[in-house]
mmCIF file of N, CA and C in Angstrom:
data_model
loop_
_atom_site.group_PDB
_atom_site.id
_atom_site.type_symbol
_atom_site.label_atom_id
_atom_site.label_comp_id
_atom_site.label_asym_id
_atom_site.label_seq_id
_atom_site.Cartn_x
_atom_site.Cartn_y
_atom_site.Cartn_z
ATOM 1 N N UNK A 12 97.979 84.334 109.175
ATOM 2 C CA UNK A 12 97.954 85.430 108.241
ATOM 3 C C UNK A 12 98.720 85.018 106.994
ATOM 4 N N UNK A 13 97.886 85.187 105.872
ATOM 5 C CA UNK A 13 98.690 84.836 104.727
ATOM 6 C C UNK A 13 100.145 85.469 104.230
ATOM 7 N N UNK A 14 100.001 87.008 104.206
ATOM 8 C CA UNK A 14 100.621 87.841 103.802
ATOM 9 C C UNK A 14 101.471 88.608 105.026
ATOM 10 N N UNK A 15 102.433 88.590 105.250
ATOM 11 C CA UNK A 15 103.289 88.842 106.339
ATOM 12 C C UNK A 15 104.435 89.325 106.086
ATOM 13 N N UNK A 16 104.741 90.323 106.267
ATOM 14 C CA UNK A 16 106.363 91.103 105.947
ATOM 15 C C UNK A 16 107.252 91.523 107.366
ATOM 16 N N UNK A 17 108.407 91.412 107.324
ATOM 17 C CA UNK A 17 109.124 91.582 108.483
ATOM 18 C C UNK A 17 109.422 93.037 108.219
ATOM 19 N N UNK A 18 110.086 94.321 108.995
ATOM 20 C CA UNK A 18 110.481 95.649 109.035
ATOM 21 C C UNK A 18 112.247 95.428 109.049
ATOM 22 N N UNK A 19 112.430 96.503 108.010
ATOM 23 C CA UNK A 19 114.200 96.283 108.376
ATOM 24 C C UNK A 19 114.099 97.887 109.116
ATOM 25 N N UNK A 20 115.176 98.217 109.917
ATOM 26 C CA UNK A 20 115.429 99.392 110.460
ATOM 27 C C UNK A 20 116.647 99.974 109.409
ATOM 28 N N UNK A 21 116.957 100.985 109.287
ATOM 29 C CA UNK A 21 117.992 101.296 108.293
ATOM 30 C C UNK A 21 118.418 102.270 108.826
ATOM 31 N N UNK A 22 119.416 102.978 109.277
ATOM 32 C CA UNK A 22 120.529 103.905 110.085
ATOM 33 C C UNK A 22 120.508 105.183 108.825
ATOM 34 N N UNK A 23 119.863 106.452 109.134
ATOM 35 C CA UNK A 23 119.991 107.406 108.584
ATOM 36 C C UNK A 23 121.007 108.370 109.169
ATOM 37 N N UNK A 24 121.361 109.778 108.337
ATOM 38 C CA UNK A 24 122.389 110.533 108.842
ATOM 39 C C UNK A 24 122.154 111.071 109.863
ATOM 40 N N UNK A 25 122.431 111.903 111.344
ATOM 41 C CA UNK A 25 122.321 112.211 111.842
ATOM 42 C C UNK A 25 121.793 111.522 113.132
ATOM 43 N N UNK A 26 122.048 110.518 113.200
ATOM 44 C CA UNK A 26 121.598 109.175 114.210
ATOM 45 C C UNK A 26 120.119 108.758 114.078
ATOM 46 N N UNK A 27 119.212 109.548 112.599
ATOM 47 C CA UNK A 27 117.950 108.866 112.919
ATOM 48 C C UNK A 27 118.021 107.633 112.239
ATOM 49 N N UNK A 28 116.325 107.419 111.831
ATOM 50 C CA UNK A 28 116.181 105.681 111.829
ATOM 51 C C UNK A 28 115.522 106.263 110.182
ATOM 52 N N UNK A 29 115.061 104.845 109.778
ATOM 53 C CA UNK A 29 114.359 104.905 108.332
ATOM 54 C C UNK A 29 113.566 103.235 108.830
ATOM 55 N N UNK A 30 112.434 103.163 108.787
ATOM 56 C CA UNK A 30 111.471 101.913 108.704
ATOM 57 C C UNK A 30 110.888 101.781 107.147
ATOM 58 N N UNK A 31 111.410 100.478 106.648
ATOM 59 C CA UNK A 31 110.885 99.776 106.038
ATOM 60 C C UNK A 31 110.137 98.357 106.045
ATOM 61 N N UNK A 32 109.325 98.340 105.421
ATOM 62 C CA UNK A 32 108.861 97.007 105.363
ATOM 63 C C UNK A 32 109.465 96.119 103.881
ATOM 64 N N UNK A 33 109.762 95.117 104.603
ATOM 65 C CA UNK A 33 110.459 93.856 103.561
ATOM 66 C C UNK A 33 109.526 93.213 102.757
ATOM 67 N N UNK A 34 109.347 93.602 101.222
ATOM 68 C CA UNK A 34 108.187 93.216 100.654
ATOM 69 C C UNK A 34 108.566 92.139 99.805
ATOM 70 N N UNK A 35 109.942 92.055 99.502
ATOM 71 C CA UNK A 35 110.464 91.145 98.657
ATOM 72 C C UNK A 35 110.104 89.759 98.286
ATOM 73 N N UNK A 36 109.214 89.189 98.998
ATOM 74 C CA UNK A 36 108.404 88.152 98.958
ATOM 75 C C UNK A 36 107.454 88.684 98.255
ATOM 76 N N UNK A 37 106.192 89.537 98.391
ATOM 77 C CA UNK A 37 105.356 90.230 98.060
ATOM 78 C C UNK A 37 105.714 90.633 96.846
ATOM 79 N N UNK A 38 107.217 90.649 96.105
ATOM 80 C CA UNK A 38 107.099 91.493 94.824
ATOM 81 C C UNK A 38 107.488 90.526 93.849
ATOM 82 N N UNK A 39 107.600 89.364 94.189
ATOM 83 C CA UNK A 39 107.821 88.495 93.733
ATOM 84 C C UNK A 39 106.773 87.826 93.042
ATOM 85 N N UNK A 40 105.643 87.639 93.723
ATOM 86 C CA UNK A 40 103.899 87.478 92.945
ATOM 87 C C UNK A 40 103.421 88.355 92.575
ATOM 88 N N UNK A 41 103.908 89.960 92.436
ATOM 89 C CA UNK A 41 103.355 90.929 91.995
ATOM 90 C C UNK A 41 103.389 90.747 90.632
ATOM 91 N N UNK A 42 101.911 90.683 89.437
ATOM 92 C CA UNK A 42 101.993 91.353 88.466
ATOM 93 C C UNK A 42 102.803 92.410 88.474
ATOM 94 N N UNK A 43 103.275 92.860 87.309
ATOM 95 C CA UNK A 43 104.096 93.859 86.590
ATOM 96 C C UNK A 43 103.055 94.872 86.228
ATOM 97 N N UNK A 44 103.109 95.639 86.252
ATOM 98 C CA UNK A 44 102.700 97.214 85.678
ATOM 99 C C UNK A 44 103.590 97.626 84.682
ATOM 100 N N UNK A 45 103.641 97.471 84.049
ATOM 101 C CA UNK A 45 104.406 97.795 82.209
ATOM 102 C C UNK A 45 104.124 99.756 82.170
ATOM 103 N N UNK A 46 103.599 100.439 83.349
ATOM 104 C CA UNK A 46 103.608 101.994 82.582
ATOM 105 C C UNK A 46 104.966 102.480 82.272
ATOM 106 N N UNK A 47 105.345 102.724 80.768
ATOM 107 C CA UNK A 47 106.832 103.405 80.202
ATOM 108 C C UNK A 47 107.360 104.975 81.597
ATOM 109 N N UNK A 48 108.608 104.717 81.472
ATOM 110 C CA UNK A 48 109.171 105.739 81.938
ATOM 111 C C UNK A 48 109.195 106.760 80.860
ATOM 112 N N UNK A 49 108.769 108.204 80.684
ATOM 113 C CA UNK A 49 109.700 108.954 79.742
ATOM 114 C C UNK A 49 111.114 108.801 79.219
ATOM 115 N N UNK A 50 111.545 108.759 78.037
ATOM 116 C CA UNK A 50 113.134 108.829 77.622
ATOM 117 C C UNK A 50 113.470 110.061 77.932
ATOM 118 N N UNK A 51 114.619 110.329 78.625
ATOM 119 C CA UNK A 51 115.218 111.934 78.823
ATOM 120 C C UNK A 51 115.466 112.566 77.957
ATOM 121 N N UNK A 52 115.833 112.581 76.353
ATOM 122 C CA UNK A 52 115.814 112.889 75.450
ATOM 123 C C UNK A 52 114.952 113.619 75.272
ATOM 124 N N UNK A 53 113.477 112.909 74.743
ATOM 125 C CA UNK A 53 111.983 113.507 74.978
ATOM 126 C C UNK A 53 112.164 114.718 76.507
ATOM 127 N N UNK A 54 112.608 114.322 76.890
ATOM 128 C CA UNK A 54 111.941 115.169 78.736
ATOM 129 C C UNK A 54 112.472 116.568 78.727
ATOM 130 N N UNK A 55 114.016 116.640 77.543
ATOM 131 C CA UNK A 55 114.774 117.431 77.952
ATOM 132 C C UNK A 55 114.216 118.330 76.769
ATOM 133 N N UNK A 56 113.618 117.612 75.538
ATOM 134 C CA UNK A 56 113.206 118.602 74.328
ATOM 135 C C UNK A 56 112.269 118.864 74.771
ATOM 136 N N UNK A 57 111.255 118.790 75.796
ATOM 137 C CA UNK A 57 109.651 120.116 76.275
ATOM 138 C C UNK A 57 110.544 121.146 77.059
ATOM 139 N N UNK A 58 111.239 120.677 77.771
ATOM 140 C CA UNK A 58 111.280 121.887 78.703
ATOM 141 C C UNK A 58 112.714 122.798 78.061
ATOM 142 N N UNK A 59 113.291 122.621 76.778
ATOM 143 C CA UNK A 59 114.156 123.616 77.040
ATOM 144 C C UNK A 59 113.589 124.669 76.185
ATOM 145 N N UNK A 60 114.804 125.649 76.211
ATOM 146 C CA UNK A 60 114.696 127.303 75.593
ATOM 147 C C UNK A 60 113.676 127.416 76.562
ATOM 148 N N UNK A 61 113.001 127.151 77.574
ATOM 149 C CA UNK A 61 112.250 127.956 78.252
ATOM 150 C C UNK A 61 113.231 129.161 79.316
ATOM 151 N N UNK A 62 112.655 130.206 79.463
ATOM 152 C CA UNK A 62 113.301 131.512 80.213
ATOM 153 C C UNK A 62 113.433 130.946 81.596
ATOM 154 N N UNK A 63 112.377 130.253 82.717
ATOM 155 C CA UNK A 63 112.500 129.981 83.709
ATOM 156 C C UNK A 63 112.205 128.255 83.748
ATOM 157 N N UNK A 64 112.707 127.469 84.891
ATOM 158 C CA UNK A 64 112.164 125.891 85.060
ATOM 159 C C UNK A 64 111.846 125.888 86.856
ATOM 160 N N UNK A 65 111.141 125.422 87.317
ATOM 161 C CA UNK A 65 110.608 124.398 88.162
ATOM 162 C C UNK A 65 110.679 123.123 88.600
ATOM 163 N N UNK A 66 111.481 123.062 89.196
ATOM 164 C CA UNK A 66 111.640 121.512 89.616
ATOM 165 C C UNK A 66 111.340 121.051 90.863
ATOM 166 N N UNK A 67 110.183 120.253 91.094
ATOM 167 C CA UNK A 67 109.738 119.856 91.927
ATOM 168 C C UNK A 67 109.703 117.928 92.276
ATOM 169 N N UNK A 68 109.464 118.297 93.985
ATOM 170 C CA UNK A 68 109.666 116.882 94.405
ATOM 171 C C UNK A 68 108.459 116.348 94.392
ATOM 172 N N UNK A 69 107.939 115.357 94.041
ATOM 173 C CA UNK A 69 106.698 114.363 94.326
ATOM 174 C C UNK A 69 106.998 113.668 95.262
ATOM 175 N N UNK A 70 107.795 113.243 96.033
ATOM 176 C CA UNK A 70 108.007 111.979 97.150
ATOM 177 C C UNK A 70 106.652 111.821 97.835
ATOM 178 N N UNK A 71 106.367 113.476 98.599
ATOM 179 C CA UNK A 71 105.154 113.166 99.271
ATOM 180 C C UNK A 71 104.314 112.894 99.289
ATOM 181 N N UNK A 72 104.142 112.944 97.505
ATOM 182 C CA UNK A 72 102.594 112.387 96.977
ATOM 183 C C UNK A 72 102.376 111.042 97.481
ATOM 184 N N UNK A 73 103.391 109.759 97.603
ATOM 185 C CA UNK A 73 103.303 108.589 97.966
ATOM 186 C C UNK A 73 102.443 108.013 98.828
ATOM 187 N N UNK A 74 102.586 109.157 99.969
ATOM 188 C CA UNK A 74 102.036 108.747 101.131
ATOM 189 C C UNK A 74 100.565 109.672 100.969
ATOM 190 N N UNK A 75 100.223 110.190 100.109
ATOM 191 C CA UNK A 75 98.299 110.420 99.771
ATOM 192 C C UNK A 75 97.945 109.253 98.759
ATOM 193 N N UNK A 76 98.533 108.650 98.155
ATOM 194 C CA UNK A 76 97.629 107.655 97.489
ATOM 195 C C UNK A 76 97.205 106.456 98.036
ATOM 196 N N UNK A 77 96.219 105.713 98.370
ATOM 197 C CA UNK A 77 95.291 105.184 99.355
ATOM 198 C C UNK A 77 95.408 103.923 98.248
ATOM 199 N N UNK A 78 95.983 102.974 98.872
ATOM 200 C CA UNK A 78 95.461 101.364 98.409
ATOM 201 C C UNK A 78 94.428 100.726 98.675
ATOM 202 N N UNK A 79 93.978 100.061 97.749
ATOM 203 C CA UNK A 79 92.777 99.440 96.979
ATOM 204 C C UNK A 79 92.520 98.937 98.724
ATOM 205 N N UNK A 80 91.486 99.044 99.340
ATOM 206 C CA UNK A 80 91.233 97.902 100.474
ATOM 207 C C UNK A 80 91.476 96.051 100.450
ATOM 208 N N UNK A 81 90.715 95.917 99.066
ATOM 209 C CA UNK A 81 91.426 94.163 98.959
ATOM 210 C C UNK A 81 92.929 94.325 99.227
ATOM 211 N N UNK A 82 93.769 94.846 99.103
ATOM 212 C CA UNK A 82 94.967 94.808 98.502
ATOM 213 C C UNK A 82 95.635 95.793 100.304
ATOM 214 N N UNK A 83 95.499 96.279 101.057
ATOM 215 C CA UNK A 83 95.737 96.580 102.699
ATOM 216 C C UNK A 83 96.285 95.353 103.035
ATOM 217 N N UNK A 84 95.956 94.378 102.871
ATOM 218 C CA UNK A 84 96.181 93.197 103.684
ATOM 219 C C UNK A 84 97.500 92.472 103.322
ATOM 220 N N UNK A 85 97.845 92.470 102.183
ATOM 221 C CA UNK A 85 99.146 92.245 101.857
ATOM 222 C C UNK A 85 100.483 92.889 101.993
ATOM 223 N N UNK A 86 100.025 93.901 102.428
ATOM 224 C CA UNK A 86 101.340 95.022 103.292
ATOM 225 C C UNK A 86 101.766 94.985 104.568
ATOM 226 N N UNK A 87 100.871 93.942 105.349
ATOM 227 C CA UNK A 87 101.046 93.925 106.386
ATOM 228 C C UNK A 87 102.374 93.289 107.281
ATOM 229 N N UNK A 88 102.647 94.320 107.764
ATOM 230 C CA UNK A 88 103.971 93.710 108.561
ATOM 231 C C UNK A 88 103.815 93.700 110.263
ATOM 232 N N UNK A 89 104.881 93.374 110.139
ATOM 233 C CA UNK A 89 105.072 93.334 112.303
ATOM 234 C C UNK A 89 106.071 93.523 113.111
ATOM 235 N N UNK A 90 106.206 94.033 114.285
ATOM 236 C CA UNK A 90 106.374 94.848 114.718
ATOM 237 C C UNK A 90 106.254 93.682 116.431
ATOM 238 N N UNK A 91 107.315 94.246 117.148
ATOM 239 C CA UNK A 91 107.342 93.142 118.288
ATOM 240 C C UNK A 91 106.159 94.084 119.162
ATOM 241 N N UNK A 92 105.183 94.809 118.617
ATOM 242 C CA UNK A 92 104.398 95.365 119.765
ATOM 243 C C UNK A 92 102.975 94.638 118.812
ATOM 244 N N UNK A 93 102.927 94.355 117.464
ATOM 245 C CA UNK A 93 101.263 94.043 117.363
ATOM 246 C C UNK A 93 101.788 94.218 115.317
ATOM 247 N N UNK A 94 100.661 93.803 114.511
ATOM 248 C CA UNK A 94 100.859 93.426 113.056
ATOM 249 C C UNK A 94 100.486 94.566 112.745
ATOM 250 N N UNK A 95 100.755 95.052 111.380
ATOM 251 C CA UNK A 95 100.186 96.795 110.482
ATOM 252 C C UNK A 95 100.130 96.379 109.161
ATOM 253 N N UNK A 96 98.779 97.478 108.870
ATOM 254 C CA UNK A 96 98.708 97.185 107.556
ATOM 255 C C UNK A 96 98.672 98.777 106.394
ATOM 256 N N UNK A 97 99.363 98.943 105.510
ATOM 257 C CA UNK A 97 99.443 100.089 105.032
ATOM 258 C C UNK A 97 98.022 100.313 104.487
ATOM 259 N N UNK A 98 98.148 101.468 104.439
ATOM 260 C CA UNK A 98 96.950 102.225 103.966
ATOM 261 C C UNK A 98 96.923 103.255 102.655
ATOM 262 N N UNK A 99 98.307 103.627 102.378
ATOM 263 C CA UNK A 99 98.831 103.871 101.527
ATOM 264 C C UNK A 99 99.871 103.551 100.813
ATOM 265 N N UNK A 100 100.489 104.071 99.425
ATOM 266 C CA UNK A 100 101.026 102.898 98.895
ATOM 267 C C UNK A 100 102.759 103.305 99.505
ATOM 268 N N UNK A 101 102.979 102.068 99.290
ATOM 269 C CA UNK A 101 104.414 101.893 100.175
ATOM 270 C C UNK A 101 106.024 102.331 99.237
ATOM 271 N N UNK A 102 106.817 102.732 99.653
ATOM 272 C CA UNK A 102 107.965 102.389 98.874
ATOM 273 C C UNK A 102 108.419 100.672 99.171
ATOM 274 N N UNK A 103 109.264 100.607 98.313
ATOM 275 C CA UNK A 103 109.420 99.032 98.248
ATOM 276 C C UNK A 103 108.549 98.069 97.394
ATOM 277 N N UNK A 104 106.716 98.672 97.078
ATOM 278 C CA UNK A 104 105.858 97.925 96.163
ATOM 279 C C UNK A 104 106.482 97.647 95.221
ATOM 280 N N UNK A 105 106.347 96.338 94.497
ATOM 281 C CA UNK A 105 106.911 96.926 93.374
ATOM 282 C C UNK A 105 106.003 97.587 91.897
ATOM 283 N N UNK A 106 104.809 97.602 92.482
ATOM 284 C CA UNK A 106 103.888 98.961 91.395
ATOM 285 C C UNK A 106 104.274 100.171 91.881
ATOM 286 N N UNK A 107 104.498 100.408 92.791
ATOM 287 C CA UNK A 107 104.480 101.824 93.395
ATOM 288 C C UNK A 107 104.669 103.198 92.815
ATOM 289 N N UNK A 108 105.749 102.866 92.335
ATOM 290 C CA UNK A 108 106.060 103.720 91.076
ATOM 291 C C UNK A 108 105.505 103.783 89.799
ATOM 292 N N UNK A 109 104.887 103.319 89.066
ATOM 293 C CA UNK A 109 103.775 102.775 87.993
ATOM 294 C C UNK A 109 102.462 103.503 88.418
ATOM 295 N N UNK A 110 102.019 102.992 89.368
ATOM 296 C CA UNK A 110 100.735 103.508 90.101
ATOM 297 C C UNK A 110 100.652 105.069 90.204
ATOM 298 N N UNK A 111 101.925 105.600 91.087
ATOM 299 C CA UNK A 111 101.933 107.042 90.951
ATOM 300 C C UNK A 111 102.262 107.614 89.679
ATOM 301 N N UNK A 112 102.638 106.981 88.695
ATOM 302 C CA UNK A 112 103.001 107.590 87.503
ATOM 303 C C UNK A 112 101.538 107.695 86.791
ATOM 304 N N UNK A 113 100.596 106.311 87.162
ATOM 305 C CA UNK A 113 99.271 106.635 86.242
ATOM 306 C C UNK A 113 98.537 107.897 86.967
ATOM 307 N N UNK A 114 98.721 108.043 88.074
ATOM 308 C CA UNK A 114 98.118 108.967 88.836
ATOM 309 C C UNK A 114 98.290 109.937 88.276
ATOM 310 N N UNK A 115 99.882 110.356 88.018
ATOM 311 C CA UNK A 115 100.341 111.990 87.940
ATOM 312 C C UNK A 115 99.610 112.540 86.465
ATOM 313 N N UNK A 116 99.793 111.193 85.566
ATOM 314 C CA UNK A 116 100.002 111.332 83.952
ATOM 315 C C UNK A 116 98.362 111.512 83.808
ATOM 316 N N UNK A 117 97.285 110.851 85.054
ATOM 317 C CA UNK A 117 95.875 111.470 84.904
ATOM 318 C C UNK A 117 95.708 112.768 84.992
ATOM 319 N N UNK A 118 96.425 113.303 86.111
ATOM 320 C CA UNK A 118 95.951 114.917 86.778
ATOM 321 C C UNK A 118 96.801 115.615 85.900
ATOM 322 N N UNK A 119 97.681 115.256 85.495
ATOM 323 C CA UNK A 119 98.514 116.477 84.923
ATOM 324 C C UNK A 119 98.819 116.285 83.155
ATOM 325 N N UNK A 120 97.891 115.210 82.387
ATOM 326 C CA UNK A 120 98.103 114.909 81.464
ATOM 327 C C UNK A 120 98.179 116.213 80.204
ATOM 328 N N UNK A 121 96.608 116.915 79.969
ATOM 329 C CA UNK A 121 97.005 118.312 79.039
ATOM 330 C C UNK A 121 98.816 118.841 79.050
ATOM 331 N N UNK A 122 99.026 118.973 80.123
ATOM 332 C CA UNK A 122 100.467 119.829 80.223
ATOM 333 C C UNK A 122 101.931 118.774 80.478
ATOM 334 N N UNK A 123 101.568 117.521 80.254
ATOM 335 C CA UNK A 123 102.786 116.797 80.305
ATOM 336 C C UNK A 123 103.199 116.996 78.618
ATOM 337 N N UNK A 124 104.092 117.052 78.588
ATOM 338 C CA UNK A 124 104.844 117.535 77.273
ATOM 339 C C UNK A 124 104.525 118.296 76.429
ATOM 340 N N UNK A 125 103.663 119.307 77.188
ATOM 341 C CA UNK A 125 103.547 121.002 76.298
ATOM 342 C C UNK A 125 104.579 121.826 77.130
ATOM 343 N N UNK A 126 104.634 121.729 78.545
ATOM 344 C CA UNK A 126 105.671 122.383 79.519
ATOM 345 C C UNK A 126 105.912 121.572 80.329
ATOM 346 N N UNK A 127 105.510 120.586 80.338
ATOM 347 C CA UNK A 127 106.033 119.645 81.878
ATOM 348 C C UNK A 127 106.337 118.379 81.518
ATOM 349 N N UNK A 128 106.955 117.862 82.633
ATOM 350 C CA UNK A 128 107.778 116.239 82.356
ATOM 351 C C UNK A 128 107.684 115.801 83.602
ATOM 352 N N UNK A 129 107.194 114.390 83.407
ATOM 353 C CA UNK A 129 106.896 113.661 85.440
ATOM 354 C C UNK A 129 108.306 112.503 84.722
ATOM 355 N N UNK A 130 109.137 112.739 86.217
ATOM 356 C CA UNK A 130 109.954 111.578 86.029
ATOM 357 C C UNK A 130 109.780 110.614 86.955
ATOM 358 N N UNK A 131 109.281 109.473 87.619
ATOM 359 C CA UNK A 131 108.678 108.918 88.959
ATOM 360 C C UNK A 131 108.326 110.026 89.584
ATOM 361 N N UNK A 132 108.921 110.645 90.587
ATOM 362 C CA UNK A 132 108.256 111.535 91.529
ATOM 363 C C UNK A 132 108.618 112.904 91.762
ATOM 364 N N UNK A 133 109.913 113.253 90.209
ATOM 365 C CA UNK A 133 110.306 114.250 89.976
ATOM 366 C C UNK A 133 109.522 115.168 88.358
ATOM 367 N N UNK A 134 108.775 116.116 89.027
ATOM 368 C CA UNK A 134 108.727 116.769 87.909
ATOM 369 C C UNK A 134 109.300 118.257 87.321
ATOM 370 N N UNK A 135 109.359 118.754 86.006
ATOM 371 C CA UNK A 135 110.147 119.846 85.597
ATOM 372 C C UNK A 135 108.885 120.397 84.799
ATOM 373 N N UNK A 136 108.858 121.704 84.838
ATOM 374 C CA UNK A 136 107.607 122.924 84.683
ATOM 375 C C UNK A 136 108.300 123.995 83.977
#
């Protein structure tokens, strides 16, 4: 297998676990995705003097956006029971964040900076 990533386990609060996959090899041949972050400056002049705000989490969006099928195969990690390959896009990519930003800035473009601001996976309404 060309593309092969090992899993780190990571100790969360309350005695659970957190699984990642080690892409750091993988982000290393990654083209760059150049999409700009908003300046907070800009982010903070749409949404103020408004009467009420909204602040919402995107995290979960992560796990609905579906990677390219060529591109499954390079996520693949392992696992002492058998190899996996993501199906959606991962934290750790290093587009990941880029990718969901072209996503958001498609669906929600009219209203990004008439009332709204996407910050990676945080937006304000």
């Amino acid at each position: 297998m060309r593309w092969l990533s090992p899993i780190v386990v990571v100790p969360k609060k309350k005695g659970k676990i957190r699984v990642y996959g080690d892409y750091r090899k993988l982000n290393v041949v990654t083209v760059i995705d150049v999409f700009p972050l908003p300046f907070t400056d800009n982010m903070l002049d749409v949404v103020k003097g408004h009467e009420m705000y909204s602040f919402l989490d995107g995290f979960i969006g992560y796990n609905q956006v579906r990677m390219h099928p060529d591109d499954q195969e390079k996520t693949t990690f392992v696992t002492e029971w058998r190899m996996f390959v993501a199906v959606v896009i991962m934290f750790g990519l290093k587009t990941a964040a880029a990718t969901f930003e072209h996503i958001i800035s498609e669906v929600f473009g009219e209203y990004i900076s008439a009332f709204m601001q996407v910050f990676l996976d945080d937006f304000t309404v």
